[in-house]
Coordinates of C-alpha atoms and ligand atoms in Angstrom, one line a residue:
M1 CA -45.4 43.3 138.1
S2 CA -45.3 46.5 136.3
T3 CA -48.7 47.9 137.2
A4 CA -47.5 48.7 140.7
R5 CA -45.1 51.2 139.2
T6 CA -47.7 53.3 137.4
S7 CA -49.3 55.1 140.3
D8 CA -46.7 57.6 141.4
L9 CA -46.4 59.1 137.9
W10 CA -50.2 58.8 137.6
W11 CA -50.4 61.2 134.7
K12 CA -48.6 58.8 132.3
N13 CA -51.5 56.4 132.2
A14 CA -54.4 58.8 133.0
V15 CA -57.6 59.4 131.0
V16 CA -58.3 63.1 131.2
Y17 CA -61.7 64.7 130.6
C18 CA -62.1 68.4 130.1
L19 CA -65.3 70.2 130.8
D20 CA -66.7 73.6 131.5
V21 CA -68.9 73.7 134.6
E22 CA -71.3 76.2 133.0
T23 CA -72.2 73.9 130.1
Y24 CA -72.3 70.6 131.9
L25 CA -75.4 70.3 134.2
D26 CA -77.6 73.1 135.6
S27 CA -78.9 72.0 139.0
D28 CA -81.0 75.1 139.8
G29 CA -82.8 75.9 136.6
D30 CA -81.2 79.2 135.8
G31 CA -80.0 78.0 132.4
C32 CA -76.3 77.9 133.5
G33 CA -74.5 74.8 134.5
D34 CA -73.1 74.8 138.1
V35 CA -70.8 72.9 140.4
E36 CA -73.7 71.2 142.2
G37 CA -74.8 69.9 138.8
L38 CA -71.4 68.6 138.0
I39 CA -71.2 66.8 141.4
E40 CA -74.4 64.9 140.3
R41 CA -72.4 63.6 137.3
I42 CA -69.3 62.5 139.1
D43 CA -70.4 58.9 139.1
Y44 CA -71.2 59.1 135.4
L45 CA -67.6 60.3 134.7
A46 CA -66.1 57.7 137.0
G47 CA -68.2 55.1 135.2
I48 CA -66.8 56.0 131.8
G49 CA -63.3 55.4 133.2
V50 CA -62.1 59.0 133.4
S51 CA -59.3 59.2 135.9
C52 CA -58.7 63.0 135.9
L53 CA -61.1 65.9 135.4
W54 CA -59.8 69.1 133.9
L55 CA -62.0 72.0 134.8
M56 CA -62.0 75.0 132.5
P57 CA -61.9 78.4 134.4
F58 CA -64.7 78.8 137.0
Y59 CA -63.3 82.0 138.6
P60 CA -65.2 85.3 138.8
S61 CA -65.0 86.9 135.4
P62 CA -66.8 89.4 133.2
N63 CA -66.9 86.5 130.8
R64 CA -65.7 88.3 127.7
D65 CA -63.4 85.3 126.9
D66 CA -65.6 82.5 128.5
G67 CA -63.9 82.8 131.9
Y68 CA -60.3 83.1 130.6
D69 CA -60.5 86.7 131.7
I70 CA -60.3 86.5 135.5
T71 CA -61.0 89.0 138.2
D72 CA -60.1 86.9 141.2
F73 CA -57.9 83.9 141.2
Y74 CA -58.9 82.8 144.8
A75 CA -62.7 82.6 144.3
V76 CA -65.5 80.9 142.4
D77 CA -67.9 82.7 140.0
P78 CA -71.1 83.0 142.1
R79 CA -73.2 81.9 139.0
L80 CA -71.5 78.5 139.2
G81 CA -71.4 78.0 143.0
S82 CA -69.2 78.7 146.0
L83 CA -65.7 77.7 147.1
G84 CA -67.4 75.2 149.4
D85 CA -69.1 73.6 146.4
V86 CA -65.8 73.3 144.6
V87 CA -64.1 71.6 147.6
T88 CA -67.1 69.2 147.8
L89 CA -66.6 68.5 144.1
I90 CA -63.0 67.7 144.6
R91 CA -63.7 65.6 147.6
T92 CA -66.4 63.6 145.8
A93 CA -64.2 63.1 142.7
T94 CA -61.3 61.9 144.8
D95 CA -63.6 59.4 146.6
R96 CA -64.5 58.0 143.2
G97 CA -60.8 57.6 142.2
M98 CA -60.7 60.8 140.0
R99 CA -58.2 63.6 140.3
V100 CA -59.1 67.2 139.5
I101 CA -56.9 69.6 137.7
I102 CA -57.9 73.2 136.9
D103 CA -57.0 75.9 134.5
L104 CA -54.2 78.2 135.6
V105 CA -54.6 81.4 133.5
V106 CA -51.8 83.7 134.6
N107 CA -50.5 85.1 131.3
H108 CA -53.1 87.8 131.8
T109 CA -56.0 89.0 133.9
S110 CA -59.2 90.7 133.0
D111 CA -58.9 94.4 132.7
Q112 CA -61.5 94.5 135.5
H113 CA -59.1 92.7 137.9
P114 CA -58.4 95.0 140.9
W115 CA -54.6 94.6 140.1
F116 CA -55.1 96.1 136.7
K117 CA -57.5 98.8 137.9
S118 CA -54.8 99.8 140.4
S119 CA -52.0 99.5 137.8
R120 CA -53.7 101.8 135.3
R121 CA -54.5 104.4 137.9
S122 CA -51.1 106.0 137.9
K123 CA -47.4 105.4 137.0
T124 CA -46.6 105.1 140.7
S125 CA -49.3 102.7 141.6
P126 CA -48.0 99.7 143.7
H127 CA -49.4 97.4 140.9
R128 CA -48.0 99.4 138.0
N129 CA -45.2 96.9 137.3
W130 CA -47.5 94.0 137.6
Y131 CA -48.4 94.6 133.9
V132 CA -46.2 95.6 131.0
W133 CA -46.2 99.3 130.2
R134 CA -44.3 101.3 127.5
D135 CA -44.3 104.9 126.4
E136 CA -44.5 103.7 122.8
P137 CA -45.2 100.3 121.3
P138 CA -42.1 98.7 119.8
A139 CA -41.6 99.3 116.1
E140 CA -41.2 95.5 115.6
P141 CA -43.8 93.6 117.5
T142 CA -42.5 90.5 119.2
A143 CA -45.6 88.5 118.4
D144 CA -48.7 88.5 116.2
V145 CA -52.2 89.0 117.7
V146 CA -53.9 85.7 118.6
F147 CA -57.4 87.0 117.7
P148 CA -56.9 88.8 114.4
D149 CA -60.7 89.4 114.1
A150 CA -60.8 91.5 117.2
E151 CA -57.3 93.1 117.6
D152 CA -54.8 94.6 115.3
S153 CA -51.9 95.0 117.8
I154 CA -50.7 93.4 121.0
W155 CA -50.3 96.9 122.4
T156 CA -53.1 99.2 123.5
K157 CA -52.9 102.8 124.6
D158 CA -54.5 103.6 128.0
D159 CA -55.6 107.2 128.0
K160 CA -55.3 107.7 131.8
T161 CA -51.5 107.7 131.7
G162 CA -50.9 107.9 128.0
Q163 CA -48.8 104.6 128.1
W164 CA -49.3 101.4 126.2
Y165 CA -49.9 98.0 127.8
L166 CA -49.1 94.6 126.4
H167 CA -51.9 92.0 125.7
H168 CA -51.2 89.0 123.5
F169 CA -54.9 88.1 123.6
Y170 CA -57.9 90.6 123.7
S171 CA -57.2 94.1 124.8
H172 CA -59.4 93.5 127.8
Q173 CA -56.8 90.8 128.9
P174 CA -53.7 92.7 129.9
D175 CA -50.6 90.5 130.2
L176 CA -49.1 90.1 133.7
N177 CA -45.5 91.0 134.0
I178 CA -44.0 87.7 134.9
A179 CA -40.5 89.3 135.2
H180 CA -41.7 91.1 138.3
P181 CA -40.9 89.1 141.5
A182 CA -44.2 90.0 143.2
V183 CA -46.1 88.6 140.3
R184 CA -44.1 85.4 140.4
E185 CA -44.8 85.1 144.1
E186 CA -48.5 85.7 143.5
V187 CA -48.6 82.9 140.9
A188 CA -47.0 80.5 143.4
K189 CA -49.6 81.7 146.0
I190 CA -52.4 80.9 143.6
A191 CA -51.1 77.5 142.8
G192 CA -50.5 76.8 146.5
F193 CA -54.0 77.9 147.4
W194 CA -55.7 75.4 145.0
L195 CA -53.3 72.6 145.9
E196 CA -54.2 73.1 149.5
L197 CA -57.9 72.6 148.5
G198 CA -57.1 69.3 146.9
V199 CA -56.5 69.8 143.2
S200 CA -53.8 67.6 141.6
G201 CA -52.4 70.3 139.4
F202 CA -53.0 72.7 136.6
R203 CA -53.6 73.0 132.9
V204 CA -51.4 76.0 132.3
D205 CA -52.9 78.4 129.8
A206 CA -50.9 79.9 126.9
V207 CA -47.4 79.0 128.3
P208 CA -45.2 80.5 125.6
Y209 CA -46.9 83.9 126.0
L210 CA -46.7 83.6 129.8
I211 CA -43.0 83.3 129.9
E212 CA -42.3 85.7 127.0
T213 CA -40.6 88.8 128.4
G214 CA -39.6 90.4 125.1
G215 CA -42.1 93.2 125.7
V216 CA -40.8 94.0 129.1
P217 CA -39.1 97.4 129.1
G218 CA -35.5 97.7 130.3
D219 CA -32.9 95.0 130.6
V220 CA -34.6 92.1 132.2
D221 CA -32.2 89.5 133.3
L222 CA -34.6 86.6 133.4
D223 CA -34.5 83.1 132.2
P224 CA -38.0 82.5 131.0
H225 CA -37.8 78.7 131.6
G226 CA -36.5 79.5 135.1
F227 CA -40.0 80.6 136.0
L228 CA -41.4 77.2 135.0
K229 CA -38.7 75.4 136.9
D230 CA -39.4 77.5 140.0
L231 CA -43.1 76.9 139.8
R232 CA -42.6 73.2 139.3
A233 CA -40.2 72.9 142.2
F234 CA -42.6 74.9 144.4
M235 CA -45.5 72.6 143.5
S236 CA -43.5 69.5 144.2
R237 CA -42.6 70.8 147.6
R238 CA -46.3 71.5 148.4
R239 CA -47.7 68.3 146.8
G240 CA -45.3 65.7 145.4
D241 CA -47.8 64.1 143.0
S242 CA -49.0 67.4 141.4
V243 CA -48.8 67.9 137.7
L244 CA -48.5 70.8 135.2
L245 CA -50.1 70.2 131.8
G246 CA -49.0 72.9 129.4
E247 CA -50.7 74.5 126.5
V248 CA -47.7 75.1 124.2
N249 CA -48.6 75.1 120.5
L250 CA -45.1 75.0 119.0
P251 CA -43.2 72.7 116.6
P252 CA -41.6 69.5 118.2
R253 CA -38.1 70.9 119.1
P254 CA -39.2 74.2 120.8
L255 CA -42.1 72.3 122.3
R256 CA -39.7 69.7 123.9
A257 CA -37.9 72.5 125.7
F258 CA -41.0 73.0 128.0
F259 CA -40.4 69.6 129.6
G260 CA -37.2 71.0 130.9
D261 CA -33.8 69.3 131.2
D262 CA -33.1 65.6 130.7
Q263 CA -34.8 64.7 134.0
G264 CA -37.8 66.8 133.2
D265 CA -38.0 69.7 135.6
E266 CA -40.6 71.9 134.1
L267 CA -44.0 70.8 132.7
Q268 CA -44.7 67.0 133.0
L269 CA -47.4 67.0 130.3
L270 CA -47.5 68.9 127.0
F271 CA -50.3 68.8 124.5
G272 CA -49.0 67.2 121.3
F273 CA -50.1 69.9 118.9
P274 CA -47.8 68.8 116.1
V275 CA -49.1 65.2 116.1
M276 CA -52.7 66.4 116.4
Q277 CA -52.3 68.7 113.4
A278 CA -50.6 66.0 111.3
M279 CA -53.3 63.5 112.2
Y280 CA -55.9 65.8 110.6
L281 CA -53.8 66.0 107.4
A282 CA -53.4 62.2 107.4
L283 CA -57.2 61.8 107.9
A284 CA -57.9 64.3 105.1
R285 CA -55.6 62.5 102.7
R286 CA -56.5 59.0 104.0
D287 CA -52.8 58.5 104.1
A288 CA -51.1 57.6 107.4
R289 CA -47.7 58.9 106.4
P290 CA -48.0 62.5 107.7
L291 CA -49.0 61.1 111.1
A292 CA -46.2 58.5 111.0
E293 CA -43.7 61.3 110.2
A294 CA -45.0 63.5 113.0
L295 CA -44.6 60.7 115.5
E296 CA -41.1 60.1 114.3
A297 CA -40.3 63.8 114.5
N298 CA -41.1 63.8 118.2
P299 CA -37.9 64.1 120.2
P300 CA -37.3 61.7 123.1
I301 CA -38.8 63.0 126.3
P302 CA -37.8 62.8 129.9
P303 CA -38.9 59.6 131.8
D304 CA -41.4 61.4 134.1
C305 CA -43.0 63.3 131.2
Q306 CA -45.7 62.6 128.8
W307 CA -47.5 64.0 125.7
A308 CA -51.1 64.8 126.1
T309 CA -53.0 63.6 123.0
F310 CA -56.3 65.0 121.9
V311 CA -58.7 65.0 119.0
R312 CA -60.4 68.2 119.8
N313 CA -60.3 70.9 122.5
H314 CA -62.4 73.9 123.4
D315 CA -60.7 76.2 121.0
E316 CA -60.6 76.1 117.2
L317 CA -58.9 73.1 115.7
T318 CA -55.7 75.0 115.0
L319 CA -53.8 73.9 111.9
D320 CA -51.2 76.7 112.1
Q321 CA -48.3 74.3 112.0
L322 CA -49.3 72.9 108.6
S323 CA -48.2 74.6 105.3
D324 CA -50.8 76.8 103.6
D325 CA -51.5 74.0 101.0
E326 CA -51.8 71.3 103.7
R327 CA -54.1 73.5 105.8
Q328 CA -56.3 74.1 102.7
E329 CA -56.5 70.3 102.2
V330 CA -57.8 69.9 105.7
F331 CA -60.2 72.8 105.2
D332 CA -61.5 71.3 101.9
A333 CA -62.0 67.9 103.6
F334 CA -63.4 68.9 107.0
G335 CA -64.6 72.5 106.9
P336 CA -65.0 73.9 103.4
E337 CA -67.5 76.7 104.3
P338 CA -66.0 80.0 105.5
G339 CA -68.3 79.9 108.5
M340 CA -66.6 76.7 109.6
Q341 CA -63.2 78.3 109.7
L342 CA -61.6 80.6 112.1
Y343 CA -58.7 83.1 112.1
G344 CA -57.6 81.6 108.8
R345 CA -55.8 78.9 110.7
G346 CA -58.5 76.6 112.2
L347 CA -61.9 74.9 112.2
R348 CA -64.6 75.6 114.7
R349 CA -66.0 72.1 114.5
R350 CA -66.2 68.9 116.5
L351 CA -65.0 65.7 114.9
P352 CA -68.3 63.8 114.2
P353 CA -69.8 66.4 111.8
M354 CA -66.4 66.8 110.2
L355 CA -66.5 63.0 109.4
D356 CA -70.2 63.3 108.4
G357 CA -71.2 61.1 111.3
D358 CA -69.3 58.0 110.0
Q359 CA -69.3 55.8 113.1
Q360 CA -66.5 53.5 111.8
R361 CA -64.3 56.4 111.0
M362 CA -64.9 58.2 114.3
R363 CA -64.1 55.0 116.2
M364 CA -60.9 54.6 114.3
V365 CA -59.9 58.2 115.2
Y366 CA -60.7 57.7 118.9
S367 CA -58.9 54.3 118.8
L368 CA -55.9 56.4 117.6
L369 CA -56.4 58.8 120.5
F370 CA -56.3 56.0 123.0
S371 CA -53.3 54.2 121.5
L372 CA -50.9 56.8 120.3
P373 CA -48.0 57.5 122.7
G374 CA -49.4 59.9 125.3
T375 CA -52.1 60.6 127.8
P376 CA -55.5 60.9 126.1
V377 CA -57.5 64.0 126.8
L378 CA -61.2 64.0 126.0
F379 CA -63.4 67.1 125.6
Y380 CA -66.9 66.7 127.1
G381 CA -69.4 65.2 124.8
E382 CA -66.8 63.4 122.7
E383 CA -67.9 60.2 124.3
I384 CA -71.3 60.4 122.7
G385 CA -70.2 62.1 119.4
M386 CA -71.7 65.6 120.0
G387 CA -71.5 68.1 117.2
E388 CA -70.9 71.8 117.2
N389 CA -73.4 74.6 116.9
L390 CA -72.1 77.0 114.2
D391 CA -74.7 79.6 115.2
I392 CA -72.7 80.3 118.3
E393 CA -70.0 82.8 117.7
G394 CA -66.3 82.1 117.1
R395 CA -64.6 79.5 119.3
M396 CA -67.7 79.0 121.4
S397 CA -69.4 76.9 118.7
V398 CA -68.0 73.7 120.3
R399 CA -69.0 74.7 123.8
S400 CA -72.7 74.1 123.6
P401 CA -74.4 72.3 126.6
M402 CA -73.8 68.6 127.3
Q403 CA -76.5 66.5 125.8
W404 CA -77.9 64.2 128.5
T405 CA -81.4 63.4 127.2
D406 CA -83.6 63.8 124.1
E407 CA -85.6 66.6 125.7
P408 CA -85.7 70.1 124.2
T409 CA -83.0 71.3 126.8
A410 CA -81.1 68.0 126.5
G411 CA -81.6 67.3 130.2
F412 CA -79.0 70.0 130.8
S413 CA -81.4 72.4 132.5
Q414 CA -85.0 72.9 133.6
A415 CA -85.0 76.4 132.2
P416 CA -86.8 77.1 128.9
P417 CA -84.6 76.5 125.8
S418 CA -84.3 80.2 125.2
K419 CA -82.7 80.7 128.6
L420 CA -79.9 78.2 128.2
R421 CA -76.3 79.5 128.6
R422 CA -75.7 78.6 125.0
P423 CA -78.1 77.2 122.4
L424 CA -78.0 73.5 121.6
P425 CA -77.4 72.3 118.0
E426 CA -80.3 70.9 116.1
G427 CA -80.6 68.1 113.6
R428 CA -78.4 65.1 113.2
F429 CA -76.1 66.0 116.1
G430 CA -78.7 67.7 118.3
P431 CA -80.0 66.1 121.5
L432 CA -82.8 64.2 119.8
A433 CA -80.3 62.1 117.9
V434 CA -77.2 62.3 120.2
N435 CA -77.6 61.9 124.0
V436 CA -76.2 60.0 126.9
T437 CA -79.5 58.3 127.9
Q438 CA -80.0 56.7 124.6
Q439 CA -76.4 55.6 124.2
R440 CA -76.0 54.0 127.6
R441 CA -78.9 51.6 126.7
D442 CA -77.3 50.6 123.5
T443 CA -74.3 48.3 123.6
D444 CA -73.3 49.3 120.1
S445 CA -73.3 53.1 120.8
L446 CA -70.2 55.2 120.6
M447 CA -70.4 55.7 124.3
S448 CA -70.6 52.0 125.1
W449 CA -67.7 51.4 122.7
M450 CA -65.7 54.2 124.3
E451 CA -66.2 52.8 127.8
R452 CA -64.8 49.5 126.7
V453 CA -61.8 51.1 124.9
I454 CA -61.1 53.3 128.0
R455 CA -61.2 50.3 130.2
R456 CA -58.8 48.5 127.9
R457 CA -56.5 51.5 127.7
R458 CA -56.3 51.7 131.5
E459 CA -55.4 48.0 131.6
T460 CA -52.7 48.5 129.0
P461 CA -49.9 50.6 130.7
E462 CA -47.5 49.8 127.8
L463 CA -49.3 52.5 125.8
G464 CA -48.7 55.2 128.4
W465 CA -45.3 54.0 129.6
G466 CA -43.8 52.3 126.7
E467 CA -41.4 53.4 124.0
A468 CA -43.3 53.7 120.8
T469 CA -41.9 52.7 117.4
V470 CA -43.6 53.3 114.1
L471 CA -43.6 50.0 112.1
S472 CA -43.3 49.8 108.4
T473 CA -46.4 48.6 106.6
S474 CA -47.2 47.7 103.0
E475 CA -50.1 50.1 102.8
P476 CA -49.7 53.9 102.9
A477 CA -53.1 54.2 104.4
V478 CA -52.2 52.1 107.4
L479 CA -50.4 53.3 110.5
A480 CA -48.9 50.5 112.7
H481 CA -47.0 51.3 115.9
R482 CA -45.6 49.2 118.7
S483 CA -45.2 50.3 122.4
D484 CA -42.7 48.3 124.4
W485 CA -42.5 48.5 128.2
E486 CA -40.6 46.2 130.5
D487 CA -41.5 42.7 129.2
G488 CA -44.6 43.7 127.4
S489 CA -45.4 45.0 123.8
V490 CA -48.6 46.2 122.3
V491 CA -49.1 46.8 118.6
A492 CA -51.8 49.1 117.3
V493 CA -52.9 49.2 113.6
H494 CA -55.1 51.8 112.0
N495 CA -56.5 52.0 108.5
L496 CA -57.0 55.6 107.6
G497 CA -58.3 54.7 104.2
D498 CA -61.9 54.1 103.2
E499 CA -61.1 50.9 101.4
P500 CA -60.7 47.5 103.0
C501 CA -57.1 46.2 102.7
I502 CA -54.7 43.4 103.4
V503 CA -51.7 44.8 105.0
D504 CA -48.3 43.3 105.7
I505 CA -46.6 44.7 108.9
E506 CA -43.0 44.3 110.0
L507 CA -43.5 43.5 113.6
A508 CA -39.9 42.9 114.7
C509 CA -40.9 40.7 117.6
D510 CA -40.3 37.1 118.7
P511 CA -41.4 35.0 115.6
H512 CA -43.2 32.5 117.8
S513 CA -45.4 35.0 119.5
T514 CA -49.1 35.2 119.4
L515 CA -51.0 38.4 119.0
V516 CA -53.9 38.7 121.5
D517 CA -56.7 41.0 120.3
L518 CA -57.4 43.7 122.9
L519 CA -60.5 45.3 121.4
D520 CA -63.6 43.6 120.0
S521 CA -62.6 42.6 116.5
G522 CA -64.1 39.2 117.0
V523 CA -60.8 37.3 116.4
A524 CA -59.1 36.5 119.7
T525 CA -55.6 35.6 118.5
H526 CA -53.4 36.0 115.5
P527 CA -50.4 33.9 114.7
V528 CA -47.3 35.7 113.7
A529 CA -45.6 34.4 110.6
G530 CA -41.9 34.9 111.1
D531 CA -41.7 38.5 112.4
R532 CA -44.4 39.7 110.1
L533 CA -48.1 40.1 110.4
E534 CA -50.6 39.9 107.6
L535 CA -53.8 41.5 108.5
Q536 CA -57.1 42.0 106.9
L537 CA -58.6 45.4 107.7
E538 CA -62.0 46.8 106.9
R539 CA -62.4 50.4 105.8
Y540 CA -61.2 52.6 108.7
G541 CA -60.4 49.4 110.6
Y542 CA -58.3 49.3 113.8
R543 CA -56.8 46.7 116.0
W544 CA -54.8 46.6 119.2
F545 CA -52.8 43.5 120.0
R546 CA -50.7 42.4 123.0
V547 CA -47.7 40.5 121.8
Q548 CA -47.6 37.3 123.8
P549 CA -44.3 35.5 123.8
P550 CA -44.5 31.6 123.7
S551 CA -44.1 31.3 127.5
G552 CA -46.1 34.5 128.3
R553 CA -48.9 34.7 130.8
S554 CA -52.3 35.6 129.3
A555 CA -54.4 38.4 130.6
P556 CA -58.2 38.6 130.3
Ligands
TEU601 O1 -55.6 79.7 124.3 C1 -54.4 80.1 123.9 C2 -54.4 80.4 122.4 O2 -55.4 80.9 122.0 C3 -53.3 80.0 121.6 O3 -52.5 79.1 122.2 C4 -53.9 79.4 120.4 O4 -54.5 78.1 120.6 C5 -52.9 79.2 119.3 O5 -52.1 80.3 119.1 C6 -53.6 78.9 118.0 O6 -52.8 78.6 117.0 C7 -55.9 79.7 125.6 C8 -57.3 79.1 125.9 O7 -57.3 77.8 125.5 C9 -58.3 80.0 125.2 O8 -59.6 79.4 125.4 C10 -58.3 81.4 125.8 O9 -59.2 82.2 125.1 C11 -56.9 81.9 125.7 O10 -55.9 81.0 126.1 C12 -56.7 83.2 126.5 O11 -56.8 82.9 127.8

């Protein structure tokens, strides 16, 4: 049967969970999470049904961009643990059936990295060309600054040699010169190092900036995508089942290019930024059509590749691909106060407060996450419905400590609350109200619900492997889609509206089929009338069905 085919391309049916070691669990009471703490929670993660951990950067860093400013790619920040601890973590996760991928942040380094210190020392330094230097910044910049609150140019003058260096992000994050062969070799060496220690691949940070060579002086004869092809080929030689998950926030067509050619020879997984942004517009309007259109606008992808779907990540909820009016609609619905917004393009909030804690609506959104075509990626704390802490600056508002218990430090640390790496939120979404301990004792909690849905998702490979089709429905608020794989079909239906409805769906399947409910709607089977389905949905209702042909074998 089909299930046997799913393990080689494991990323097509994975459940990924992103976390930052320093905000997960503090084992030694210094207020900062650490690798030993995370190891204590490996069984918790395996129990939820997570199959792949994505660790945010844990490398030595001055921490001016939460660890995305790295000073040594081959080491572990001593505040978090040792290299030995990380290998033990990978070993323990592997034993529990979970893979580990880590952030590969090689668009830039910290300005404190020894390479940059050497580079800026003189124009003849051996590391000079590891970064991008110019006598004058170009009259026409090739890109906008990513952090408009902190920077007004992607070029900064360095007094020592009087030249300017390129940095797409903060000026303390100089861009590496990927056109330089030595830099490319070093990137492969970094990837090879971590593969050797047991990771299954990388979440590649800021990929379009990484391969952008427009700022490199002189005539550079370089195919930017060639770098990704080379990296991918290198990784496959070292470890055949390794994966590259790319952060590429671009519209569907240019985004598709990062999968590579028809066979897919670049990044196997790409975050589906266009669908994610359209989903928020659809939620704000309580109208499924923007989401349906975004799904239909996705070009076909190579067979080994997959979208990575997500509701929230560790950055702002970027809405930069929406029009100004559309973005304003989402702001009005989910983040009307200026303090909730960031860089004029996004929201620095988690989902539950945006939905005012509406459990039914939250579950509908996560049901979408687990059933839309792609590999679901959770951000830590989503399984219990954590909120943000807007008192924490900028993007960090959503990176408060994991809430384990209802204690003042949320069971995250033995340190006094004032010593925590970041302050916890208070009130409705604080640890008193939202924590793991309480939710695991309650079969109706979001966490218990999510465990069941993840289990079902893992048992439903059609969703990860199938070809998805948006079905036409009689209600604009309702999204229905079908995923077909080999002999199986699964249909998912979501009511984005806050009114109950009766919806008529064109199923286009064998008219004698039965629909077997895969979640816990209470109704086990639904007859199909002709090739249509009439379904009664509550407000924000959702259903998953397996289409069972008359002679089909039933599954539990
Ligand atoms: O983010 C990259 C980044 O900021 C952009 O892709 C951004 O999301 C987009 O332009 C918004 O519309 C990554 C990390 O996720 C982030 O945490 C780091 O700060 C950043 O790179 C620099 O390493």
